[in-house]
CSV table of C-alpha atoms in Angstrom, one decimal:
chain,number,residue,atom,x,y,z
S,10,UNK,CA,2.9,44.3,36.1
S,11,UNK,CA,0.8,41.4,37.3
S,12,UNK,CA,-2.4,43.5,36.9
S,13,UNK,CA,-1.4,44.4,33.3
S,14,UNK,CA,-0.7,40.8,32.5
S,15,UNK,CA,-4.0,39.6,33.9
S,16,UNK,CA,-5.9,42.3,32.0
S,17,UNK,CA,-4.2,41.5,28.7
S,18,UNK,CA,-5.0,37.8,29.2
S,19,UNK,CA,-8.6,38.6,29.7
S,20,UNK,CA,-8.8,40.8,26.6
S,21,UNK,CA,-7.4,37.9,24.5
S,22,UNK,CA,-9.3,35.1,26.1
S,23,UNK,CA,-6.1,33.4,27.3
S,24,UNK,CA,-5.5,31.7,30.6
S,25,UNK,CA,-2.4,32.2,32.8
S,26,UNK,CA,0.4,30.0,31.7
S,27,UNK,CA,2.5,28.2,34.4
S,28,UNK,CA,5.5,28.3,32.0
S,29,UNK,CA,5.5,32.1,32.2
S,30,UNK,CA,5.3,32.4,36.0
S,31,UNK,CA,9.0,32.8,36.7
S,32,UNK,CA,9.3,35.5,34.1
S,33,UNK,CA,6.2,37.3,35.4
S,34,UNK,CA,7.6,37.4,38.9
S,35,UNK,CA,11.0,38.7,37.8
S,36,UNK,CA,9.4,41.4,35.7
S,37,UNK,CA,7.2,42.3,38.7
S,38,UNK,CA,10.3,42.7,40.8
S,39,UNK,CA,12.0,44.9,38.1
S,40,UNK,CA,8.8,47.0,38.0
S,41,UNK,CA,9.1,47.7,41.7
S,42,UNK,CA,12.9,48.3,41.4
S,43,UNK,CA,12.4,50.8,38.6
S,44,UNK,CA,9.9,52.8,40.7
S,45,UNK,CA,12.3,52.9,43.6
S,46,UNK,CA,15.2,53.8,41.4
S,47,UNK,CA,13.3,56.6,39.9
S,48,UNK,CA,12.3,57.9,43.3
S,49,UNK,CA,15.9,57.9,44.5
S,50,UNK,CA,17.1,59.7,41.4
S,51,UNK,CA,14.6,62.5,42.1
S,52,UNK,CA,16.0,63.1,45.5
S,53,UNK,CA,18.7,65.6,44.7
S,54,UNK,CA,20.5,65.4,48.0
S,55,UNK,CA,20.7,61.6,47.8
S,56,UNK,CA,21.7,61.9,44.2
S,57,UNK,CA,24.7,64.0,45.2
S,58,UNK,CA,25.7,61.7,48.1
S,59,UNK,CA,24.8,58.3,46.8
S,60,UNK,CA,24.6,56.9,43.3
S,61,UNK,CA,21.6,54.6,43.4
S,62,UNK,CA,22.2,51.1,42.2
S,63,UNK,CA,20.9,50.4,38.7
S,64,UNK,CA,18.3,47.6,38.6
S,65,UNK,CA,19.5,44.5,36.9
S,66,UNK,CA,18.2,44.1,33.3
S,67,UNK,CA,16.2,41.1,32.2
S,68,UNK,CA,16.9,38.7,29.2
S,69,UNK,CA,13.9,36.5,28.3
S,70,UNK,CA,14.7,33.7,25.8
S,71,UNK,CA,12.8,30.7,24.5
S,72,UNK,CA,11.2,29.2,21.4
S,73,UNK,CA,8.7,30.8,19.1
S,74,UNK,CA,5.2,31.3,20.5
S,75,UNK,CA,6.1,31.1,24.2
S,76,UNK,CA,4.8,34.6,25.0
S,77,UNK,CA,8.1,36.4,25.4
S,78,UNK,CA,7.0,39.5,23.5
S,79,UNK,CA,3.6,39.4,25.2
S,80,UNK,CA,5.2,39.4,28.6
S,81,UNK,CA,7.6,42.2,27.7
S,82,UNK,CA,4.8,44.3,26.3
S,83,UNK,CA,2.6,43.9,29.4
S,84,UNK,CA,5.6,45.1,31.4
S,85,UNK,CA,6.4,48.0,29.1
S,86,UNK,CA,2.8,49.2,29.2
S,87,UNK,CA,2.7,49.0,33.0
S,88,UNK,CA,5.9,50.9,33.8
S,89,UNK,CA,5.0,54.6,34.4
S,90,UNK,CA,8.1,56.0,32.7
S,91,UNK,CA,7.9,58.7,30.1
S,92,UNK,CA,11.4,58.0,28.8
S,93,UNK,CA,10.9,54.4,27.7
S,94,UNK,CA,11.1,52.7,24.4
S,95,UNK,CA,10.1,49.4,22.9
S,96,UNK,CA,11.8,48.6,19.5
S,97,UNK,CA,12.7,45.7,17.3
S,98,UNK,CA,16.4,45.1,17.7
S,99,UNK,CA,17.2,45.1,14.0
S,100,UNK,CA,15.5,48.5,13.6
S,101,UNK,CA,17.4,49.8,16.6
S,102,UNK,CA,20.8,48.7,15.2
S,103,UNK,CA,20.0,50.4,11.9
S,104,UNK,CA,19.4,53.6,13.8
S,105,UNK,CA,22.7,53.1,15.6
S,106,UNK,CA,24.7,52.8,12.4
S,107,UNK,CA,23.0,55.9,11.0
S,108,UNK,CA,23.8,57.9,14.2
S,109,UNK,CA,27.4,56.7,14.1
S,110,UNK,CA,27.7,58.2,10.6
S,111,UNK,CA,26.3,61.5,11.9
S,112,UNK,CA,28.9,61.6,14.7
S,113,UNK,CA,31.8,60.2,12.7
S,114,UNK,CA,33.9,63.3,12.9
S,115,UNK,CA,33.8,63.4,16.7
S,116,UNK,CA,36.4,61.9,18.9
S,117,UNK,CA,34.3,59.0,20.2
S,118,UNK,CA,31.2,58.6,18.0
S,119,UNK,CA,29.8,55.6,20.0
S,120,UNK,CA,29.9,57.6,23.3
S,121,UNK,CA,28.0,60.4,21.7
S,122,UNK,CA,25.4,58.0,20.4
S,123,UNK,CA,25.1,56.5,23.9
S,124,UNK,CA,24.7,60.0,25.4
S,125,UNK,CA,21.8,60.7,23.0
S,126,UNK,CA,20.1,57.4,23.8
S,127,UNK,CA,20.4,57.8,27.5
S,128,UNK,CA,19.0,61.4,27.5
S,129,UNK,CA,15.9,60.1,25.8
S,130,UNK,CA,15.5,56.6,27.2
S,131,UNK,CA,15.8,55.1,30.7
S,132,UNK,CA,14.1,51.9,29.9
S,133,UNK,CA,14.9,50.2,26.6
S,134,UNK,CA,13.0,47.0,25.5
S,135,UNK,CA,14.3,45.0,22.6
S,136,UNK,CA,12.2,42.5,20.8
S,137,UNK,CA,13.8,39.6,18.8
S,138,UNK,CA,17.4,40.3,20.1
S,139,UNK,CA,19.6,38.4,17.6
S,140,UNK,CA,23.0,39.2,16.3
S,141,UNK,CA,23.7,38.1,12.7
S,142,UNK,CA,25.7,40.9,11.3
S,143,UNK,CA,29.4,41.4,12.0
S,144,UNK,CA,29.0,45.2,12.0
S,145,UNK,CA,26.5,44.8,14.9
S,146,UNK,CA,28.6,42.2,16.7
S,147,UNK,CA,31.7,44.4,16.7
S,148,UNK,CA,30.0,47.4,18.4
S,149,UNK,CA,27.3,45.8,20.5
S,150,UNK,CA,29.4,45.2,23.6
S,151,UNK,CA,30.8,48.7,23.8
S,152,UNK,CA,27.3,50.1,23.2
S,153,UNK,CA,25.7,48.1,26.0
S,154,UNK,CA,28.4,48.9,28.4
S,155,UNK,CA,28.1,52.6,27.6
S,156,UNK,CA,24.4,52.6,28.1
S,157,UNK,CA,24.7,50.7,31.4
S,158,UNK,CA,27.2,53.3,32.6
S,159,UNK,CA,24.6,56.0,31.7
S,160,UNK,CA,21.8,54.4,33.7
S,161,UNK,CA,19.8,52.6,31.0
S,162,UNK,CA,17.9,49.5,32.0
S,163,UNK,CA,17.0,46.8,29.4
S,164,UNK,CA,14.4,44.1,28.9
S,165,UNK,CA,15.2,41.8,25.9
S,166,UNK,CA,13.4,38.9,24.2
S,167,UNK,CA,15.3,36.4,22.1
S,168,UNK,CA,14.9,33.0,20.6
S,169,UNK,CA,18.4,32.2,21.8
S,170,UNK,CA,20.2,32.0,25.1
S,171,UNK,CA,23.2,34.3,25.4
S,172,UNK,CA,25.7,31.5,24.5
S,173,UNK,CA,23.7,30.9,21.3
S,174,UNK,CA,24.1,34.4,19.9
S,175,UNK,CA,26.0,35.1,16.7
S,176,UNK,CA,26.6,31.4,16.0
S,177,UNK,CA,29.3,30.7,13.5
S,178,UNK,CA,29.7,34.4,12.9
S,179,UNK,CA,32.8,36.0,11.5
S,180,UNK,CA,35.4,36.7,14.3
S,181,UNK,CA,33.0,35.3,16.8
S,182,UNK,CA,35.8,35.1,19.4
S,183,UNK,CA,35.7,38.9,19.5
S,184,UNK,CA,32.0,38.7,20.4
S,185,UNK,CA,32.5,36.5,23.4
S,186,UNK,CA,33.2,39.4,25.8
S,187,UNK,CA,29.7,40.8,24.8
S,188,UNK,CA,28.1,37.4,25.7
S,189,UNK,CA,30.0,37.6,29.0
S,190,UNK,CA,28.7,41.1,29.6
S,191,UNK,CA,25.1,40.1,29.0
S,192,UNK,CA,25.4,37.1,31.4
S,193,UNK,CA,27.0,39.5,34.0
S,194,UNK,CA,24.5,42.4,33.7
S,195,UNK,CA,21.2,40.6,32.9
S,196,UNK,CA,19.1,38.1,34.8
S,197,UNK,CA,18.7,35.5,32.1
S,198,UNK,CA,15.4,33.5,32.2
S,199,UNK,CA,14.2,30.8,29.9
S,200,UNK,CA,10.4,31.0,29.1
S,201,UNK,CA,9.8,27.3,28.8
S,202,UNK,CA,7.3,25.4,26.7
S,203,UNK,CA,3.7,26.2,27.5
S,204,UNK,CA,0.5,26.9,25.5
S,205,UNK,CA,1.2,28.5,22.2
S,206,UNK,CA,-2.0,30.5,21.9
S,207,UNK,CA,-0.8,32.4,18.9
S,208,UNK,CA,-0.1,29.3,16.9
S,209,UNK,CA,-3.3,27.6,18.2
S,210,UNK,CA,-5.4,30.5,16.9
S,211,UNK,CA,-3.8,30.5,13.5
S,212,UNK,CA,-4.1,26.7,13.0
S,213,UNK,CA,-7.7,26.6,14.2
S,214,UNK,CA,-8.7,29.4,11.8
S,215,UNK,CA,-7.8,29.7,8.1
S,216,UNK,CA,-5.4,32.4,7.4
S,217,UNK,CA,-6.1,32.5,3.6
S,218,UNK,CA,-9.6,34.0,3.5
S,219,UNK,CA,-11.8,34.0,0.4
S,220,UNK,CA,-13.5,36.3,-0.7
S,221,UNK,CA,-11.9,39.5,0.3
S,222,UNK,CA,-14.9,41.4,1.7
S,223,UNK,CA,-16.0,43.1,4.9
S,224,UNK,CA,-16.3,39.7,6.7
S,225,UNK,CA,-12.7,38.9,5.7
S,226,UNK,CA,-11.6,42.3,7.1
S,227,UNK,CA,-13.3,41.5,10.4
S,228,UNK,CA,-11.6,38.1,10.6
S,229,UNK,CA,-8.2,39.7,9.8
S,230,UNK,CA,-8.7,42.3,12.4
S,231,UNK,CA,-9.4,39.5,14.9
S,232,UNK,CA,-6.2,37.8,13.9
S,233,UNK,CA,-4.3,41.1,14.3
S,234,UNK,CA,-5.6,41.4,17.8
S,235,UNK,CA,-4.4,37.9,18.7
S,236,UNK,CA,-0.9,38.3,17.1
S,237,UNK,CA,-0.1,41.8,18.4
S,238,UNK,CA,0.5,43.0,21.9
S,239,UNK,CA,-1.9,45.9,21.4
S,240,UNK,CA,-4.7,46.9,19.0
S,241,UNK,CA,-2.3,48.8,16.7
S,242,UNK,CA,-3.1,51.9,14.8
S,243,UNK,CA,-3.4,53.1,11.2
S,244,UNK,CA,-0.7,55.3,9.8
S,245,UNK,CA,2.6,55.0,7.9
S,246,UNK,CA,5.8,53.1,8.3
S,247,UNK,CA,9.2,54.0,6.7
S,248,UNK,CA,10.6,51.4,4.3
S,249,UNK,CA,13.8,52.0,2.5
S,250,UNK,CA,13.5,55.7,3.3
S,251,UNK,CA,9.9,56.0,1.9
S,252,UNK,CA,6.6,56.3,3.7
S,253,UNK,CA,4.2,53.4,3.2
S,254,UNK,CA,0.5,53.6,4.4
S,255,UNK,CA,-0.6,50.7,6.5
S,256,UNK,CA,-4.1,49.6,7.6
S,257,UNK,CA,-2.7,48.9,11.1
S,258,UNK,CA,0.7,48.4,12.7
S,259,UNK,CA,1.9,47.3,16.1
S,260,UNK,CA,5.2,45.9,17.3
S,261,UNK,CA,6.0,42.9,15.2
S,262,UNK,CA,2.7,42.9,13.2
S,263,UNK,CA,1.7,45.0,10.2
S,264,UNK,CA,-1.3,45.1,7.9
S,265,UNK,CA,-1.1,46.3,4.3
S,266,UNK,CA,-3.5,46.5,1.4
S,267,UNK,CA,-2.4,44.6,-1.7
S,268,UNK,CA,-2.5,47.9,-3.8
S,269,UNK,CA,0.0,49.5,-1.4
S,270,UNK,CA,2.5,46.6,-1.2
S,271,UNK,CA,2.3,45.1,-4.7
S,272,UNK,CA,0.4,47.7,-6.8
S,273,UNK,CA,3.2,50.2,-7.1
S,274,UNK,CA,6.9,50.3,-7.8
S,275,UNK,CA,8.4,48.1,-5.1
S,276,UNK,CA,11.7,46.2,-5.0
S,277,UNK,CA,12.7,43.0,-3.2
S,278,UNK,CA,14.7,45.2,-0.8
S,279,UNK,CA,11.5,46.7,0.4
S,280,UNK,CA,10.1,43.3,1.2
S,281,UNK,CA,13.3,42.2,2.9
S,282,UNK,CA,13.2,45.1,5.3
S,283,UNK,CA,9.6,44.5,6.1
S,284,UNK,CA,10.2,40.8,6.7
S,285,UNK,CA,13.1,41.6,9.1
S,286,UNK,CA,11.0,44.0,11.1
S,287,UNK,CA,7.7,42.1,11.4
S,288,UNK,CA,7.0,38.5,12.3
S,289,UNK,CA,3.4,38.7,11.0
S,290,UNK,CA,2.2,40.4,7.8
S,291,UNK,CA,-1.4,40.8,6.9
S,292,UNK,CA,-2.2,41.4,3.2
S,293,UNK,CA,-5.8,42.2,2.3
S,294,UNK,CA,-7.7,42.5,-1.0
S,295,UNK,CA,-5.5,40.4,-3.2
S,296,UNK,CA,-7.2,40.5,-6.6
S,297,UNK,CA,-7.4,37.9,-9.4
S,298,UNK,CA,-4.5,39.3,-11.5
S,299,UNK,CA,-5.0,39.6,-15.3
S,300,UNK,CA,-2.5,39.3,-18.1
S,301,UNK,CA,-1.7,43.0,-18.0
S,302,UNK,CA,-1.0,42.8,-14.2
S,303,UNK,CA,2.2,40.8,-14.6
S,304,UNK,CA,4.2,43.4,-12.6
S,305,UNK,CA,1.8,43.1,-9.7
S,306,UNK,CA,2.0,39.3,-9.9
S,307,UNK,CA,5.8,39.4,-9.9
S,308,UNK,CA,5.9,41.7,-6.8
S,309,UNK,CA,3.4,39.4,-5.0
S,310,UNK,CA,5.7,36.4,-5.8
S,311,UNK,CA,8.7,38.3,-4.4
S,312,UNK,CA,6.7,39.1,-1.3
S,313,UNK,CA,5.7,35.5,-0.7
S,314,UNK,CA,9.2,34.3,-1.3
S,315,UNK,CA,10.8,36.8,1.1
S,316,UNK,CA,8.2,36.0,3.8
S,317,UNK,CA,8.7,32.3,3.3
S,318,UNK,CA,12.4,32.5,3.7
S,319,UNK,CA,12.1,34.8,6.8
S,320,UNK,CA,9.4,32.5,8.3
S,321,UNK,CA,7.0,35.4,8.5
S,322,UNK,CA,3.4,34.5,9.3
S,323,UNK,CA,1.4,35.7,6.2
S,324,UNK,CA,-2.3,36.2,6.5
S,325,UNK,CA,-4.2,37.0,3.3
S,326,UNK,CA,-7.7,37.9,2.1
S,327,UNK,CA,-8.1,37.3,-1.6
S,328,UNK,CA,-10.8,37.3,-4.3
S,329,UNK,CA,-10.0,33.7,-5.2
S,330,UNK,CA,-8.1,30.7,-4.0
S,331,UNK,CA,-4.3,30.9,-4.4
S,332,UNK,CA,-4.3,28.7,-7.5
S,333,UNK,CA,-6.7,31.0,-9.3
S,334,UNK,CA,-5.0,34.3,-8.6
S,335,UNK,CA,-2.7,34.4,-11.7
S,336,UNK,CA,-3.3,32.0,-14.5
S,337,UNK,CA,-2.3,33.9,-17.6
S,338,UNK,CA,0.4,36.4,-18.2
S,339,UNK,CA,4.2,36.9,-18.0
S,340,UNK,CA,5.8,34.2,-15.9
S,341,UNK,CA,2.4,32.7,-15.1
S,342,UNK,CA,4.0,29.2,-15.5
S,343,UNK,CA,6.1,30.0,-12.4
S,344,UNK,CA,3.2,31.0,-10.2
S,345,UNK,CA,2.4,27.4,-9.1
S,346,UNK,CA,5.6,27.5,-7.0
S,347,UNK,CA,4.1,30.6,-5.2
S,348,UNK,CA,0.8,28.7,-4.7
S,349,UNK,CA,2.7,25.8,-3.2
S,350,UNK,CA,4.5,28.0,-0.8
S,351,UNK,CA,1.2,29.7,0.2
S,352,UNK,CA,-0.3,26.3,1.0
S,353,UNK,CA,2.7,25.3,3.0
S,354,UNK,CA,2.7,28.6,4.9
S,355,UNK,CA,-0.9,27.8,6.2
S,356,UNK,CA,0.2,24.6,7.9
S,357,UNK,CA,1.1,24.0,11.5
S,358,UNK,CA,4.7,23.0,10.7
S,359,UNK,CA,5.4,26.3,9.1
S,360,UNK,CA,3.5,28.4,11.6
S,361,UNK,CA,5.5,26.8,14.4
S,362,UNK,CA,8.8,28.0,13.0
S,363,UNK,CA,10.7,30.9,14.6
S,364,UNK,CA,10.9,34.2,12.7
S,365,UNK,CA,14.2,34.4,11.0
S,366,UNK,CA,15.6,38.0,11.2
S,367,UNK,CA,19.0,37.5,9.6
């Protein structure tokens, strides 16, 4: 784990941060515990005579830009498990609800779902653990308990301490046992204020790049490397049940072309799902939109509004400055509001805000 952390720092040109030291040491210890746990489980005689103690899970919390996801990803990449998974918590819970519908005719659907997860996954890493939905809140405790009983180990990152989860939620008193379970089963560590390299790199370099050309692509690729835990890969992602091609995608960061995201039939629900899943969105090749491109301009406005409300970092390459992207056409008189938001989203105050996943 320490070696993976040092290597990742070197690749990004970062220096070791004293504020992360406690978390690194705890993850290093969990790394060793997982290797020992795996060795014990492989010993069939010991497996029959002694049930090996499950390593304690880890819950990392702290403000935006403190390196929680970076630490978890270094740990995840280092652990030599085949049955491991790293997933955004919101996406995971969507899968859980879908699986519960599949098993709804069985006696205990949640137990069947836990069986399926435990067969495929021994180490489960959640990014942006945050409970905002009552449907999630009401099943989460039982799900975590079932997975602990089946030998699943967790590492979670969150912007909130356990006691700050599901604030002011409906029937929050029914969620308090889940908070108690987390505090009982997890080692809870705060990743304190340190150097916010992600914010520093964004503030120091403009994130609205003109013109949209090969040099802009290279600059966006450099930003992608700083914001993501790995280099990412091209491919497709599923949004509202449909495949969308992406230039590159990594946990928490996605890169689209304008034509893909705003050029075709897209709804606000598409943008809402993307904004919940990704804290950083890169959009390349935004054109100067003509009168007949009113639909594209409307979708672009929707996208900016959704990203703004979710506090998504929005990096753009465009053929002109924001004020010149759409001057004539349907609803052009409303576009200055979009321009104002794009300007605000380039500032340090906005970039320092935590991603809002609810």
